[in-house]
Tab-separated table of C-alpha atoms in Angstrom:
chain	number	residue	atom	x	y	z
V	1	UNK	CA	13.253	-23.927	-3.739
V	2	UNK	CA	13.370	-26.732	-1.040
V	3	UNK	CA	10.214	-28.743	-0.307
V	4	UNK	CA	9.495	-30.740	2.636
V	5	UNK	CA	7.354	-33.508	2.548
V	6	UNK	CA	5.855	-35.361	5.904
V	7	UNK	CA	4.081	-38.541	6.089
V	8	UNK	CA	1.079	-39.942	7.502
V	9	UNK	CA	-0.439	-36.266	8.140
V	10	UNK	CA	-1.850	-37.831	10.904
V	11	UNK	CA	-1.768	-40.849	12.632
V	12	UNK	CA	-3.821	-42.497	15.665
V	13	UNK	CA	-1.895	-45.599	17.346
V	14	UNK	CA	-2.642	-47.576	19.993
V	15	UNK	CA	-0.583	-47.635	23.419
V	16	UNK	CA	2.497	-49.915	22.860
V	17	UNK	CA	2.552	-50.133	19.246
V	18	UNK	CA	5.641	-49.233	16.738
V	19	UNK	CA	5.804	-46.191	14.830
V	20	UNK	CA	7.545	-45.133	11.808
V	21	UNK	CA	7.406	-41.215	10.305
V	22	UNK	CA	8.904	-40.029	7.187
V	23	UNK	CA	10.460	-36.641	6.265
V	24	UNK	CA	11.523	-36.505	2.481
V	25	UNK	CA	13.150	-33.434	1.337
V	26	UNK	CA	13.329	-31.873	-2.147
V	27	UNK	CA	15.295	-29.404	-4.171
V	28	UNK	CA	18.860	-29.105	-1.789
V	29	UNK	CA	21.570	-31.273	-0.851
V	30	UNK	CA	23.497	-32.062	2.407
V	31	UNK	CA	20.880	-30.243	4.241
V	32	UNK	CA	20.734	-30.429	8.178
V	33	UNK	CA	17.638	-32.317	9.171
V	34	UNK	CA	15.503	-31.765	12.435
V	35	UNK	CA	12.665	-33.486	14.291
V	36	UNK	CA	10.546	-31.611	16.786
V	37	UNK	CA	7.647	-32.033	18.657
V	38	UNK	CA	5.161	-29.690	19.540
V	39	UNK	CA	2.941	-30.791	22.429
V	40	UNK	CA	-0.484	-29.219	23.367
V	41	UNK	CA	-0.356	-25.847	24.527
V	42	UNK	CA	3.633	-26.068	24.231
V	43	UNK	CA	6.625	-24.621	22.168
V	44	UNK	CA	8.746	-26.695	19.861
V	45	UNK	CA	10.929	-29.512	21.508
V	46	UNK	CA	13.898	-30.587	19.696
V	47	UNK	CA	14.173	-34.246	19.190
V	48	UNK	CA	16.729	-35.019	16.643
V	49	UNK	CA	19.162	-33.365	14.259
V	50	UNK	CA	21.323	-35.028	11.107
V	51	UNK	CA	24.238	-33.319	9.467
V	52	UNK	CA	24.445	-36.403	7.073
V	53	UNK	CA	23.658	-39.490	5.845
V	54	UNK	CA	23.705	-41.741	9.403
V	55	UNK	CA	24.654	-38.718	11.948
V	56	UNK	CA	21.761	-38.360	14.207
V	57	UNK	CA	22.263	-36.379	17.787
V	58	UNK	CA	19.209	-37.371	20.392
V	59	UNK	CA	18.581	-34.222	22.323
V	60	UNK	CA	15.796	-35.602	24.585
V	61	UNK	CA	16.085	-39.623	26.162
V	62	UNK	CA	12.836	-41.160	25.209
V	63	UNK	CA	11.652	-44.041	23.459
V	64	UNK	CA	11.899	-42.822	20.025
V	65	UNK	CA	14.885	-43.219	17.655
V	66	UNK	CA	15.680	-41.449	14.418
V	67	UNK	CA	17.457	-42.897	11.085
V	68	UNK	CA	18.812	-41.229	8.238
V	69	UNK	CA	19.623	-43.577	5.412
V	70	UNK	CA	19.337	-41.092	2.547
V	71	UNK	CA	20.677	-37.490	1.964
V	72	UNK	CA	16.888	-35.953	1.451
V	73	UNK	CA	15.330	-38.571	4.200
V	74	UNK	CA	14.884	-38.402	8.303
V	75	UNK	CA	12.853	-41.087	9.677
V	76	UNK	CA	11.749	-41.060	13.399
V	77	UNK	CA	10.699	-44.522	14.991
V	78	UNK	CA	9.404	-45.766	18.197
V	79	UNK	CA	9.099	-49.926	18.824
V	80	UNK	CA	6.435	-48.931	21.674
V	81	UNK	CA	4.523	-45.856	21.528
V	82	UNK	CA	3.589	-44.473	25.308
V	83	UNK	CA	0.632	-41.733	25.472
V	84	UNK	CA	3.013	-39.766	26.110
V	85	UNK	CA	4.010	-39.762	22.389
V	86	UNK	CA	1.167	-37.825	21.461
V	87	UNK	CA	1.880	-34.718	19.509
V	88	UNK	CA	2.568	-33.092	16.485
V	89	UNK	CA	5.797	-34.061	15.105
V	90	UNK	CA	7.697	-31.246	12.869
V	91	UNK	CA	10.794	-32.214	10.264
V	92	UNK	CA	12.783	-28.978	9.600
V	93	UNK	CA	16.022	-28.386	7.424
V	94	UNK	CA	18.846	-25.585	7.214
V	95	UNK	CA	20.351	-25.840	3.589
V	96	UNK	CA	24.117	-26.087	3.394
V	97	UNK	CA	24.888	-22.215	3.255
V	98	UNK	CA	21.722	-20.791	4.302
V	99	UNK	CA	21.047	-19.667	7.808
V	100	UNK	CA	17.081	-20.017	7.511
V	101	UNK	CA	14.709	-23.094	8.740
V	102	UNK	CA	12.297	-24.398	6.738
V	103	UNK	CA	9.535	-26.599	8.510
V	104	UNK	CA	7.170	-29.543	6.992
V	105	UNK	CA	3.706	-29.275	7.063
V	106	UNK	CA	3.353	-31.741	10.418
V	107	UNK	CA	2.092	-35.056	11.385
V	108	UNK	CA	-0.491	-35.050	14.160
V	109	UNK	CA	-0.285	-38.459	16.708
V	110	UNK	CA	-2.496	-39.704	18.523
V	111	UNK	CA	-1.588	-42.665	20.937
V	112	UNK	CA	-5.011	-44.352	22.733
A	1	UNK	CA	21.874	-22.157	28.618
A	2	UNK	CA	19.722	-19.832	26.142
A	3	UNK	CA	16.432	-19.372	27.029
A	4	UNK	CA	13.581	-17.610	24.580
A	5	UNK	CA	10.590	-15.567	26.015
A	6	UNK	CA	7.404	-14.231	24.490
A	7	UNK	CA	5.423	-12.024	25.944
A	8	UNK	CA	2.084	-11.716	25.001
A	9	UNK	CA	0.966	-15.021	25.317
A	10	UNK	CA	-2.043	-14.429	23.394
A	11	UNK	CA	-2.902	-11.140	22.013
A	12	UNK	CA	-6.374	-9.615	20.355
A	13	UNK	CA	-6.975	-6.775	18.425
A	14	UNK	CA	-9.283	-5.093	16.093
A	15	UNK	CA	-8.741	-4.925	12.447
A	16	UNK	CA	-6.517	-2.285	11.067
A	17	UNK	CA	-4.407	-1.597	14.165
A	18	UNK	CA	-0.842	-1.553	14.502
A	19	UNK	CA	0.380	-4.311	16.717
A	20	UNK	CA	4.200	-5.577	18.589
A	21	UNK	CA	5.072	-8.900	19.164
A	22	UNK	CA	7.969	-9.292	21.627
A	23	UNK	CA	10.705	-11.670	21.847
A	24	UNK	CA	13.633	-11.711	24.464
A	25	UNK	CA	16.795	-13.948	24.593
A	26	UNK	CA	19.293	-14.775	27.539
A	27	UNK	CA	22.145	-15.241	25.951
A	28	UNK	CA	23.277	-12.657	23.154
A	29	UNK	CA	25.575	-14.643	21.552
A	30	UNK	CA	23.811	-15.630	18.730
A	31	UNK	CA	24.074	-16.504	15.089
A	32	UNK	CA	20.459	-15.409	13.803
A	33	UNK	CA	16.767	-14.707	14.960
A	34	UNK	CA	14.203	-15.588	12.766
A	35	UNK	CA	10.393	-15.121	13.486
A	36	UNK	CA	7.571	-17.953	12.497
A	37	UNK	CA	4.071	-17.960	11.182
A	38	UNK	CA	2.202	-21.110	12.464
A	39	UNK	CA	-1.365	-21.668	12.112
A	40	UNK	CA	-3.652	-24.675	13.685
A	41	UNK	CA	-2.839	-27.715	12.702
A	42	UNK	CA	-0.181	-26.698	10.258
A	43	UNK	CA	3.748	-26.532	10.196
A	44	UNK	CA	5.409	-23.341	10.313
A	45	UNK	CA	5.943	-20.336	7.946
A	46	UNK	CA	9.088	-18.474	8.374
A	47	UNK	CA	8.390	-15.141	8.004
A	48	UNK	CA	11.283	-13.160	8.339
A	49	UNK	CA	15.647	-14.191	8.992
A	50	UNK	CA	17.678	-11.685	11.102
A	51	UNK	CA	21.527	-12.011	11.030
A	52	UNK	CA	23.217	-11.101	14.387
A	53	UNK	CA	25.093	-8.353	12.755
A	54	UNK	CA	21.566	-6.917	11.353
A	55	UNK	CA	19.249	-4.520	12.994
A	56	UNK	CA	15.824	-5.198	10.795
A	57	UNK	CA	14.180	-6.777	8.170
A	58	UNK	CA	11.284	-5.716	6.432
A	59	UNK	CA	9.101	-7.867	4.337
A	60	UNK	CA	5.857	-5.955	3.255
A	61	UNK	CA	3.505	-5.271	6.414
A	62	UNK	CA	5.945	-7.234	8.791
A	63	UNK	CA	9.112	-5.305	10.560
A	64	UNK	CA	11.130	-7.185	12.625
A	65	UNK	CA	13.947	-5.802	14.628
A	66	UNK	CA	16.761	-7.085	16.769
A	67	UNK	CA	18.820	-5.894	19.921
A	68	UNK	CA	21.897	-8.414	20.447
A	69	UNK	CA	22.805	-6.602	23.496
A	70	UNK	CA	19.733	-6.073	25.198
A	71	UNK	CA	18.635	-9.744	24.533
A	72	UNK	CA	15.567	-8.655	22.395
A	73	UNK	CA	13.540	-8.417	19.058
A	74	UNK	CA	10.281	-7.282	18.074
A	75	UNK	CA	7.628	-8.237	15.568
A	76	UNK	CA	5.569	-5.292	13.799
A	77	UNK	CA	2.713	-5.940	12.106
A	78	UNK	CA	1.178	-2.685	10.228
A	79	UNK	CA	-2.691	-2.354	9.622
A	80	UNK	CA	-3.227	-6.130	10.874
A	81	UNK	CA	-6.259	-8.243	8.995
A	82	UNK	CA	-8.325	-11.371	10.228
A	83	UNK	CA	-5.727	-12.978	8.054
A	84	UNK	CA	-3.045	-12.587	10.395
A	85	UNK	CA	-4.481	-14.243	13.196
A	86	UNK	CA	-2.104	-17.140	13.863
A	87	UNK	CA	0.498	-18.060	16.335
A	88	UNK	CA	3.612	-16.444	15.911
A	89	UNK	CA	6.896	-17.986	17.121
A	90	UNK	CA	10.488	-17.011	17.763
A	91	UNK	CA	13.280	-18.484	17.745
A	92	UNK	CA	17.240	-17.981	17.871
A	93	UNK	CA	20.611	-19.982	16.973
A	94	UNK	CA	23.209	-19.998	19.414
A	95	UNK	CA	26.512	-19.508	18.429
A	96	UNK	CA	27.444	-22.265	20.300
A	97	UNK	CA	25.563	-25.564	20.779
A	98	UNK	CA	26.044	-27.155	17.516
A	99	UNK	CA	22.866	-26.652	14.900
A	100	UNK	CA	20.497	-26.328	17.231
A	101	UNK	CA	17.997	-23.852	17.052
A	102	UNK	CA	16.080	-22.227	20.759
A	103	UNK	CA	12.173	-21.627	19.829
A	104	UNK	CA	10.052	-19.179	22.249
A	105	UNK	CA	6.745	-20.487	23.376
A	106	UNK	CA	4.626	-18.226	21.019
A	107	UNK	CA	2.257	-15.456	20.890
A	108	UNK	CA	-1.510	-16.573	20.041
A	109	UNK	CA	-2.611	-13.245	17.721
A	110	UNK	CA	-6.304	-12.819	16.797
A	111	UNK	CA	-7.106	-9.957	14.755
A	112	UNK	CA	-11.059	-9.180	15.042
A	113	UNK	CA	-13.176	-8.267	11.518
């Protein structure tokens, strides 16, 4: 069965500073690969979703970026983090021939 | 543009009752609806995948059922514990729209011992 793995769990950064999370996945292949964010007292905003190695579509204009240079890894990257950034950022998959998301256990920011 | 609605918000009840969690969608042309566990501070659980051309799935005290027509789906949780208390979230895939998948804003359930 497919694990995702998220790293830093969490993370406190100061205003302007870069940023760098990683979203490994384990046990499938060519999966579809997701970042959300999920602010305080909000639902899940799509950020970024990879159907392969290098294809990344930005749903939201912000100051983040995403990167994909490996089948099983999603990176999401800022050069300078606004408070604005603060949140808890989700990596997701959909396995090639499943219909069903799977979600990472999370990585809480905190921008000062 | 699909749009995904939860009503409750939040939602408390006393141990052992029978509860509904409601979901509604705009747009019924959908590929799937699949409901979420999330609890603080934690990613989320799915708990249960509906195909569009389903009705219901079951998966031991959870039911959840889906009306492509009317837009809606519900969440029914039998004899509900303390250990249920969580937010639950829904969420649908649009046929259209590339991979992208619509999440509602959650119900906040807290089952009282």
């Amino acid at each position: 069965s497919q694990t995702i793995h998220q790293w830093p769990a969490t993370l406190v950064q100061p205003v302007g500073s870069p940023l760098s999370l990683e979203c490994t996945v384990e046990g499938t292949s060519n999966p579809n690969l997701y970042w959300y964010r999920q602010a305080a007292g909000r639902g899940l905003q799509l950020l970024f979703y990879s159907v392969g190695i290098g294809q990344i579509s930005s749903e939201v204009p912000q100051n983040l970026s995403a990167s994909r240079p490996q089948d099983r890894q999603f990176i999401l990257s800022s050069k300078k983090l606004l408070l604005s950034d603060s949140g808890f950022y989700l990596c997701a998959l959909k396995g090639t021939g499943h219909n069903e998301q799977f979600f990472g256990p999370g990585t809480r920011l905190t921008v000062l | 543009k699909q749009e995904v609605t939860q009503i409750p918000a939040a939602l408390s009840v006393p141990e052992g009752e029978n509860l509904v969690l409601n979901c509604s969608f705009t747009d019924s042309a959908i590929y799937n609806l699949q409901w979420f566990r999330q609890d603080p501070g934690k990613g989320l659980t799915s708990l249960l995948l509906i195909q569009s051309s389903q009705r219901e799935q079951t998966s031991g005290r959870l039911n959840a059922s889906l009306d492509k027509s009317s837009g809606r789906s519900t969440l029914y949780i039998a004899a509900s514990q303390p250990g249920d208390s969580a937010t639950y979230l829904c969420a649908v895939r649009p046929q259209t729209g590339g991979f992208k998948t619509i999440f509602g804003a959650g119900t906040r359930l807290f089952v009282k011992a």
